[in-house]
């Protein structure tokens, strides 16, 4: 291959690294270009580690004439457990950066993937590892090519691949960093909030007033559990209940903004003219998560685990939604009178023996059948609060 042709591929990789959205576009596009140049590529893949809390790594697999498949290897999955039985692990364990297996001669058949390729007609397999030396987490990538042609790849073709590898690594690195930043931020702040941050709302104090239905959920008597169970067990219980709450908040277009110990703060943004929709969404989330929590407890207690109740308070009002904090440590959250009132209302759940309470403003806005429980003083709030529960929960 001429130097100019190699440079054209390098230029293409750099351009794709700036514009493409996932590594699948890189591996498929590059392979199609090389196939046109006479490279006998049958299959190819890019594999990279991931920072996502649910996934150990990501991969994009190309097959000539077929679709490019994107996959995430979940923590604890069979893919993760079998990583030590792969060519990439073999190279990493030997501190080597390139390996080649002549499938036609029976090499590499101890690896299940290569064995499958060989049985399907594969003749040659090459894996190259490209490192990102100064990165702690995104350590590099593995790039694999498989041929089904007699004799496989020529030495000249593999030399071209080696010359293209730095540009491929640079392009994949840009895609991975962008995707990692987006995904991790969404995990820690929520999808809607992360979108606002990535759009440029990063300055301290930046934000504004919005109307929102507020859902505050708190695990009942959780402090006592910390005395009876080990920290690892406590974390497990928290994760089970938080996952349950998040699922039912998200399905109604709400978003969890904050985990505070054993409490969860979620909002359902709305405009002042359509507050009823947000309140009904918050109410549906509350009812569904309480039902799901009963199922979770019944399953856990069968195994001798604890029954953990959830108290939920619903409120609606105006809040400040934006960046709050110190110069070097910000939190994109909601603050304001409505948030403070919701927090104070939550304390009444135990006092009144109710696991779902609504403020007066929420009950009137959502128009669901409700029962007045009384007027109560809230610590730090000057006006007494009228409190309601759903009528269909009354004895």
Short mmCIF file of C-alpha atoms in Angstrom, two decimals:
data_model
loop_
_atom_site.label_atom_id
_atom_site.label_comp_id
_atom_site.label_asym_id
_atom_site.label_seq_id
_atom_site.Cartn_x
_atom_site.Cartn_y
_atom_site.Cartn_z
CA UNK A 1 0.00 0.00 0.00
CA UNK A 2 1.29 3.46 -0.91
CA UNK A 3 2.14 5.98 1.78
CA UNK A 4 -0.58 8.31 0.52
CA UNK A 5 -3.20 5.57 0.89
CA UNK A 6 -2.10 4.96 4.47
CA UNK A 7 -2.25 8.68 5.17
CA UNK A 8 -5.76 8.80 3.73
CA UNK A 9 -6.86 6.12 6.19
CA UNK A 10 -5.18 7.97 9.05
CA UNK A 11 -6.91 11.21 8.05
CA UNK A 12 -10.24 9.37 7.91
CA UNK A 13 -9.71 7.93 11.39
CA UNK A 14 -8.90 11.36 12.81
CA UNK A 15 -12.01 12.87 11.23
CA UNK A 16 -14.18 10.02 12.51
CA UNK A 17 -12.67 10.38 15.97
CA UNK A 18 -14.03 13.92 16.05
CA UNK A 19 -17.49 13.21 14.65
CA UNK A 20 -18.57 9.60 15.30
CA UNK A 21 -20.69 8.61 18.28
CA UNK A 22 -19.50 5.09 19.06
CA UNK A 23 -16.57 2.77 18.36
CA UNK A 24 -18.75 0.62 16.12
CA UNK A 25 -18.55 3.32 13.44
CA UNK A 26 -14.76 3.22 13.67
CA UNK A 27 -14.31 -0.52 13.33
CA UNK A 28 -16.90 -0.97 10.57
CA UNK A 29 -15.76 2.05 8.57
CA UNK A 30 -12.09 1.17 8.76
CA UNK A 31 -12.70 -2.46 7.83
CA UNK A 32 -14.82 -1.50 4.82
CA UNK A 33 -12.05 0.80 3.60
CA UNK A 34 -9.37 -1.86 4.05
CA UNK A 35 -11.49 -4.53 2.36
CA UNK A 36 -11.72 -2.24 -0.67
CA UNK A 37 -7.92 -2.13 -0.65
CA UNK A 38 -7.74 -5.92 -0.78
CA UNK A 39 -7.36 -6.80 2.91
CA UNK A 40 -8.99 -10.25 3.50
CA UNK A 41 -10.90 -9.12 6.60
CA UNK A 42 -13.74 -11.41 7.65
CA UNK A 43 -14.24 -10.28 11.23
CA UNK A 44 -12.90 -7.49 13.43
CA UNK A 45 -13.49 -6.04 16.88
CA UNK A 46 -12.51 -3.23 19.21
CA UNK A 47 -12.63 -3.92 22.95
CA UNK A 48 -12.15 -1.26 25.62
CA UNK A 49 -12.53 -1.06 29.41
CA UNK A 50 -15.42 0.97 30.79
CA UNK A 51 -15.94 3.21 33.82
CA UNK A 52 -19.68 2.62 33.87
CA UNK A 53 -20.75 1.15 37.25
CA UNK A 54 -22.74 -1.58 35.50
CA UNK A 55 -20.20 -2.60 32.86
CA UNK A 56 -16.60 -3.76 32.93
CA UNK A 57 -16.02 -3.15 29.23
CA UNK A 58 -17.50 -2.33 25.84
CA UNK A 59 -16.93 -3.90 22.45
CA UNK A 60 -17.85 -3.41 18.81
CA UNK A 61 -17.73 -6.46 16.54
CA UNK A 62 -17.71 -6.26 12.72
CA UNK A 63 -18.45 -9.09 10.31
CA UNK A 64 -18.10 -8.71 6.57
CA UNK A 65 -21.52 -8.36 4.98
CA UNK A 66 -23.30 -8.20 8.30
CA UNK A 67 -24.22 -5.75 11.05
CA UNK A 68 -21.72 -4.33 13.52
CA UNK A 69 -22.76 -5.30 17.05
CA UNK A 70 -22.15 -3.16 20.15
CA UNK A 71 -22.00 -5.00 23.47
CA UNK A 72 -21.47 -4.14 27.13
CA UNK A 73 -19.86 -6.70 29.42
CA UNK A 74 -21.73 -6.42 32.71
CA UNK A 75 -19.92 -6.89 36.00
CA UNK A 76 -20.38 -10.48 37.08
CA UNK A 77 -21.53 -11.61 33.64
CA UNK A 78 -20.21 -14.66 31.85
CA UNK A 79 -18.27 -12.37 29.51
CA UNK A 80 -16.43 -10.82 32.46
CA UNK A 81 -15.80 -14.17 34.13
CA UNK A 82 -14.32 -15.57 30.93
CA UNK A 83 -12.03 -12.60 30.26
CA UNK A 84 -9.02 -14.54 31.51
CA UNK A 85 -9.66 -17.07 28.73
CA UNK A 86 -9.21 -14.59 25.88
CA UNK A 87 -6.28 -13.68 23.62
CA UNK A 88 -6.28 -10.14 24.98
CA UNK A 89 -5.79 -11.36 28.55
CA UNK A 90 -3.06 -13.70 27.34
CA UNK A 91 -1.18 -10.76 25.81
CA UNK A 92 -1.70 -8.51 28.82
CA UNK A 93 -0.48 -11.19 31.24
CA UNK A 94 2.72 -11.57 29.19
CA UNK A 95 3.15 -7.81 28.71
CA UNK A 96 2.95 -8.31 24.95
CA UNK A 97 1.26 -5.99 22.49
CA UNK A 98 0.60 -8.24 19.52
CA UNK A 99 -0.35 -11.86 18.98
CA UNK A 100 -1.08 -13.92 15.90
CA UNK A 101 -2.72 -17.32 15.66
CA UNK A 102 -2.81 -19.45 12.50
CA UNK A 103 -6.31 -20.88 12.83
CA UNK A 104 -5.89 -23.04 9.73
CA UNK A 105 -3.08 -24.89 11.53
CA UNK A 106 -5.05 -25.27 14.75
CA UNK A 107 -3.41 -22.45 16.71
CA UNK A 108 -5.42 -20.61 19.39
CA UNK A 109 -8.19 -23.18 19.56
CA UNK A 110 -7.99 -23.16 23.38
CA UNK A 111 -9.84 -19.83 23.19
CA UNK A 112 -13.54 -20.45 22.61
CA UNK A 113 -13.95 -17.44 20.30
CA UNK A 114 -11.04 -18.46 18.07
CA UNK A 115 -12.25 -22.05 18.07
CA UNK A 116 -15.62 -20.86 16.78
CA UNK A 117 -13.93 -18.77 14.10
CA UNK A 118 -11.80 -21.72 13.00
CA UNK A 119 -14.81 -24.02 12.75
CA UNK A 120 -16.62 -21.42 10.65
CA UNK A 121 -13.75 -21.11 8.17
CA UNK A 122 -11.38 -18.64 9.83
CA UNK A 123 -7.73 -18.99 8.84
CA UNK A 124 -5.80 -16.21 10.56
CA UNK A 125 -6.35 -14.10 13.68
CA UNK A 126 -4.35 -11.08 14.87
CA UNK A 127 -4.85 -9.11 18.08
CA UNK A 128 -3.07 -5.82 18.79
CA UNK A 129 -3.15 -3.86 22.03
CA UNK A 130 -2.78 -0.09 22.02
CA UNK A 131 -2.15 1.58 25.37
CA UNK A 132 -3.06 5.02 26.66
CA UNK A 133 0.05 5.33 28.88
CA UNK A 134 -1.03 8.21 31.11
CA UNK A 135 -4.59 6.99 31.66
CA UNK A 136 -5.45 5.17 34.87
CA UNK A 137 -8.90 3.91 33.90
CA UNK A 138 -9.18 3.93 30.09
CA UNK A 139 -5.97 1.98 29.81
CA UNK A 140 -6.17 1.20 26.11
CA UNK A 141 -7.91 -0.94 23.53
CA UNK A 142 -7.68 -4.33 21.91
CA UNK A 143 -8.05 -4.46 18.12
CA UNK A 144 -8.59 -7.87 16.54
CA UNK A 145 -8.76 -8.95 12.90
CA UNK A 146 -9.75 -12.35 11.56
CA UNK A 147 -9.36 -13.56 7.97
CA UNK A 148 -11.05 -16.42 6.16
CA UNK A 149 -8.74 -16.30 3.13
CA UNK A 150 -6.13 -19.00 2.44
CA UNK A 151 -2.89 -17.81 4.00
CA UNK A 152 -4.64 -15.04 5.94
CA UNK A 153 -2.99 -11.63 6.14
CA UNK A 154 0.29 -10.76 4.47
CA UNK A 155 3.15 -9.30 6.46
CA UNK A 156 2.76 -6.06 4.52
CA UNK A 157 -0.91 -5.80 5.45
CA UNK A 158 -0.12 -6.29 9.12
CA UNK A 159 2.53 -3.58 8.90
CA UNK A 160 -0.13 -1.22 7.57
CA UNK A 161 -2.40 -2.12 10.49
CA UNK A 162 0.41 -1.28 12.91
CA UNK A 163 0.80 2.12 11.25
CA UNK A 164 -2.93 2.79 11.52
CA UNK A 165 -3.18 1.68 15.15
CA UNK A 166 -2.12 5.01 16.77
CA UNK A 167 -4.76 6.94 14.78
CA UNK A 168 -7.36 4.28 15.59
CA UNK A 169 -6.39 4.47 19.26
CA UNK A 170 -6.64 8.26 19.27
CA UNK A 171 -10.06 8.19 17.61
CA UNK A 172 -11.39 5.47 19.92
CA UNK A 173 -10.00 7.33 22.93
CA UNK A 174 -11.90 10.50 22.01
CA UNK A 175 -15.14 8.56 21.53
CA UNK A 176 -14.67 6.64 24.78
CA UNK A 177 -13.83 9.72 26.85
CA UNK A 178 -16.86 11.60 25.56
CA UNK A 179 -19.16 8.63 26.15
CA UNK A 180 -17.65 7.98 29.57
CA UNK A 181 -18.11 11.59 30.66
CA UNK A 182 -21.73 11.58 29.51
CA UNK A 183 -22.62 8.23 31.05
CA UNK A 184 -20.84 8.75 34.37
CA UNK A 185 -22.31 12.22 34.82
CA UNK A 186 -25.79 10.83 34.12
CA UNK A 187 -25.24 8.05 36.68
CA UNK A 188 -24.19 10.47 39.39
CA UNK A 189 -26.52 13.39 38.66
CA UNK A 190 -29.40 11.97 36.60
CA UNK A 191 -29.99 12.13 32.85
CA UNK A 192 -31.85 15.46 32.74
CA UNK A 193 -29.47 17.18 35.13
CA UNK A 194 -26.37 15.88 33.36
CA UNK A 195 -27.72 17.17 30.05
CA UNK A 196 -27.97 20.66 31.56
CA UNK A 197 -24.47 20.46 32.96
CA UNK A 198 -22.99 19.28 29.66
CA UNK A 199 -24.82 22.07 27.85
CA UNK A 200 -22.79 24.58 29.86
CA UNK A 201 -24.64 25.16 33.13
CA UNK A 202 -21.54 24.76 35.28
CA UNK A 203 -21.00 28.14 36.95
CA UNK A 204 -21.68 28.32 40.69
CA UNK A 205 -25.04 29.96 41.32
CA UNK A 206 -26.17 29.29 37.76
CA UNK A 207 -29.70 27.96 37.56
CA UNK A 208 -33.18 29.26 38.08
CA UNK A 209 -36.57 28.85 39.69
CA UNK A 210 -38.78 26.04 38.48
CA UNK A 211 -42.06 24.54 39.59
CA UNK A 212 -41.84 20.88 40.52
CA UNK A 213 -43.60 18.11 42.33
CA UNK A 214 -41.27 16.78 45.04
CA UNK A 215 -41.03 13.18 46.17
CA UNK A 216 -39.04 12.49 49.33
CA UNK A 217 -38.65 8.83 50.30
CA UNK A 218 -37.03 7.64 53.51
CA UNK A 219 -36.35 4.10 54.74
CA UNK A 220 -38.11 3.57 58.04
CA UNK A 221 -36.12 2.62 61.18
CA UNK A 222 -33.01 2.21 59.09
CA UNK A 223 -30.69 3.38 61.86
CA UNK A 224 -31.65 0.33 63.93
CA UNK A 225 -30.65 -1.93 61.06
CA UNK A 226 -27.10 -0.59 61.15
CA UNK A 227 -26.82 -2.03 64.65
CA UNK A 228 -27.98 -5.49 63.58
CA UNK A 229 -26.25 -5.98 60.21
CA UNK A 230 -22.77 -5.65 58.78
CA UNK A 231 -21.95 -2.59 56.60
CA UNK A 232 -21.80 -4.68 53.42
CA UNK A 233 -25.30 -6.03 54.12
CA UNK A 234 -26.59 -2.52 54.83
CA UNK A 235 -25.24 -1.31 51.49
CA UNK A 236 -26.98 -4.21 49.79
CA UNK A 237 -30.32 -3.31 51.39
CA UNK A 238 -29.89 0.34 50.39
CA UNK A 239 -29.11 -0.56 46.80
CA UNK A 240 -32.17 -2.80 46.55
CA UNK A 241 -34.53 -0.10 47.77
CA UNK A 242 -32.88 2.75 45.88
CA UNK A 243 -33.05 0.74 42.65
CA UNK A 244 -36.74 0.12 43.28
CA UNK A 245 -37.44 3.81 43.95
CA UNK A 246 -35.43 4.95 40.93
CA UNK A 247 -37.27 2.55 38.62
CA UNK A 248 -40.70 3.89 39.56
CA UNK A 249 -39.62 7.53 39.60
CA UNK A 250 -38.04 7.24 36.16
CA UNK A 251 -40.99 5.43 34.59
CA UNK A 252 -43.11 8.50 35.40
CA UNK A 253 -40.58 10.99 33.97
CA UNK A 254 -39.21 12.02 37.33
CA UNK A 255 -35.55 12.16 38.30
CA UNK A 256 -33.67 11.38 41.48
CA UNK A 257 -31.46 14.32 42.37
CA UNK A 258 -29.90 13.18 45.59
CA UNK A 259 -29.33 10.24 47.91
CA UNK A 260 -29.04 11.48 51.48
CA UNK A 261 -28.09 8.58 53.73
CA UNK A 262 -31.20 6.40 53.59
CA UNK A 263 -33.35 9.10 51.95
CA UNK A 264 -34.07 9.91 48.31
CA UNK A 265 -35.00 13.29 46.85
CA UNK A 266 -36.71 13.25 43.44
CA UNK A 267 -38.44 15.92 41.39
CA UNK A 268 -41.01 16.01 38.61
CA UNK A 269 -40.49 19.39 36.89
CA UNK A 270 -43.45 21.22 35.42
CA UNK A 271 -44.64 24.68 34.54
CA UNK A 272 -47.06 26.52 36.76
CA UNK A 273 -49.93 25.99 34.30
CA UNK A 274 -49.59 22.19 34.29
CA UNK A 275 -48.67 21.27 37.84
CA UNK A 276 -51.43 18.66 38.00
CA UNK A 277 -49.63 16.43 35.48
CA UNK A 278 -46.42 16.45 37.52
CA UNK A 279 -48.29 15.78 40.76
CA UNK A 280 -50.16 12.83 39.26
CA UNK A 281 -46.85 11.44 37.99
CA UNK A 282 -45.30 11.79 41.44
CA UNK A 283 -48.34 10.18 43.06
CA UNK A 284 -48.23 7.24 40.62
CA UNK A 285 -44.53 6.78 41.40
CA UNK A 286 -45.21 6.81 45.14
CA UNK A 287 -48.05 4.28 44.96
CA UNK A 288 -46.12 1.95 42.65
CA UNK A 289 -42.91 2.03 44.65
CA UNK A 290 -44.75 1.33 47.90
CA UNK A 291 -46.41 -1.72 46.32
CA UNK A 292 -43.09 -2.88 44.91
CA UNK A 293 -41.48 -2.38 48.30
CA UNK A 294 -44.02 -4.77 49.87
CA UNK A 295 -43.06 -7.41 47.30
CA UNK A 296 -39.35 -6.85 47.94
CA UNK A 297 -39.83 -7.22 51.69
CA UNK A 298 -41.92 -10.37 51.37
CA UNK A 299 -39.20 -11.98 49.25
CA UNK A 300 -36.41 -10.90 51.59
CA UNK A 301 -38.13 -11.99 54.79
CA UNK A 302 -38.59 -15.49 53.34
CA UNK A 303 -34.79 -15.73 53.46
CA UNK A 304 -34.65 -14.39 57.01
CA UNK A 305 -33.89 -10.80 56.03
CA UNK A 306 -35.41 -7.62 57.46
CA UNK A 307 -38.69 -5.97 56.53
CA UNK A 308 -37.76 -2.38 55.63
CA UNK A 309 -40.59 0.11 55.26
CA UNK A 310 -40.51 3.22 53.12
CA UNK A 311 -42.10 6.54 54.04
CA UNK A 312 -42.97 8.89 51.18
CA UNK A 313 -43.90 12.57 51.26
CA UNK A 314 -45.30 14.45 48.27
CA UNK A 315 -45.20 18.22 47.92
CA UNK A 316 -45.28 20.77 45.10
CA UNK A 317 -43.88 24.25 44.82
CA UNK A 318 -41.22 26.56 43.48
CA UNK A 319 -37.57 25.60 43.92
CA UNK A 320 -34.17 26.83 42.76
CA UNK A 321 -32.68 24.25 40.42
CA UNK A 322 -29.01 24.76 39.71
CA UNK A 323 -25.41 24.83 40.95
CA UNK A 324 -24.86 25.23 44.66
CA UNK A 325 -21.67 24.69 46.64
CA UNK A 326 -18.07 25.68 47.11
CA UNK A 327 -15.68 26.89 44.42
CA UNK A 328 -14.14 23.48 43.93
CA UNK A 329 -17.11 21.26 44.79
CA UNK A 330 -20.55 21.89 43.33
CA UNK A 331 -23.86 20.10 43.58
CA UNK A 332 -26.55 20.50 40.92
CA UNK A 333 -29.64 20.23 43.06
CA UNK A 334 -32.82 21.90 44.22
CA UNK A 335 -33.14 24.12 47.27
CA UNK A 336 -35.86 26.33 48.63
CA UNK A 337 -38.81 26.52 50.94
CA UNK A 338 -40.69 23.67 49.25
CA UNK A 339 -37.75 21.28 49.70
CA UNK A 340 -37.39 22.25 53.36
CA UNK A 341 -41.11 21.75 53.97
CA UNK A 342 -41.05 18.31 52.33
CA UNK A 343 -38.17 17.30 54.59
CA UNK A 344 -40.06 18.42 57.69
CA UNK A 345 -43.25 16.67 56.56
CA UNK A 346 -41.39 13.38 56.29
CA UNK A 347 -40.91 13.36 60.08
CA UNK A 348 -44.69 13.13 60.48
CA UNK A 349 -44.92 9.73 58.77
CA UNK A 350 -43.76 7.93 61.88
CA UNK A 351 -45.82 10.14 64.18
CA UNK A 352 -49.03 9.54 62.23
CA UNK A 353 -48.29 5.93 61.33
CA UNK A 354 -48.60 6.65 57.61
CA UNK A 355 -46.22 5.70 54.82
CA UNK A 356 -47.60 8.23 52.30
CA UNK A 357 -48.35 11.84 53.19
CA UNK A 358 -49.28 14.78 50.98
CA UNK A 359 -49.03 18.49 51.61
CA UNK A 360 -52.13 20.63 51.18
CA UNK A 361 -50.81 22.16 47.95
CA UNK A 362 -50.06 18.73 46.51
CA UNK A 363 -53.41 17.23 47.48
CA UNK A 364 -55.32 20.13 45.94
CA UNK A 365 -53.23 20.15 42.76
CA UNK A 366 -53.37 16.42 41.99
CA UNK A 367 -57.12 16.31 42.88
CA UNK A 368 -56.88 12.67 43.99
CA UNK A 369 -59.38 11.63 46.68
CA UNK A 370 -57.69 12.46 49.97
CA UNK A 371 -58.38 12.61 53.69
CA UNK A 372 -57.40 15.51 55.93
CA UNK A 373 -55.22 14.41 58.87
CA UNK A 374 -54.81 17.71 60.63
CA UNK A 375 -52.65 20.81 60.94
CA UNK A 376 -49.13 20.44 62.30
CA UNK A 377 -46.17 22.58 63.29
CA UNK A 378 -43.04 21.96 61.21
CA UNK A 379 -39.63 22.77 62.69
CA UNK A 380 -38.24 25.92 61.11
CA UNK A 381 -41.45 26.64 59.18
CA UNK A 382 -43.55 29.56 60.40
CA UNK A 383 -46.89 28.40 58.99
CA UNK A 384 -48.63 25.28 60.25
CA UNK A 385 -48.99 22.59 57.62
CA UNK A 386 -52.23 20.89 56.65
CA UNK A 387 -51.47 17.24 55.93
CA UNK A 388 -53.40 14.69 53.88
CA UNK A 389 -53.34 11.02 52.97
CA UNK A 390 -55.00 9.14 50.12
CA UNK A 391 -58.62 8.39 50.92
CA UNK A 392 -58.35 4.82 49.68
CA UNK A 393 -55.70 4.09 52.33
CA UNK A 394 -58.00 5.09 55.19
CA UNK A 395 -59.13 2.33 57.52
#
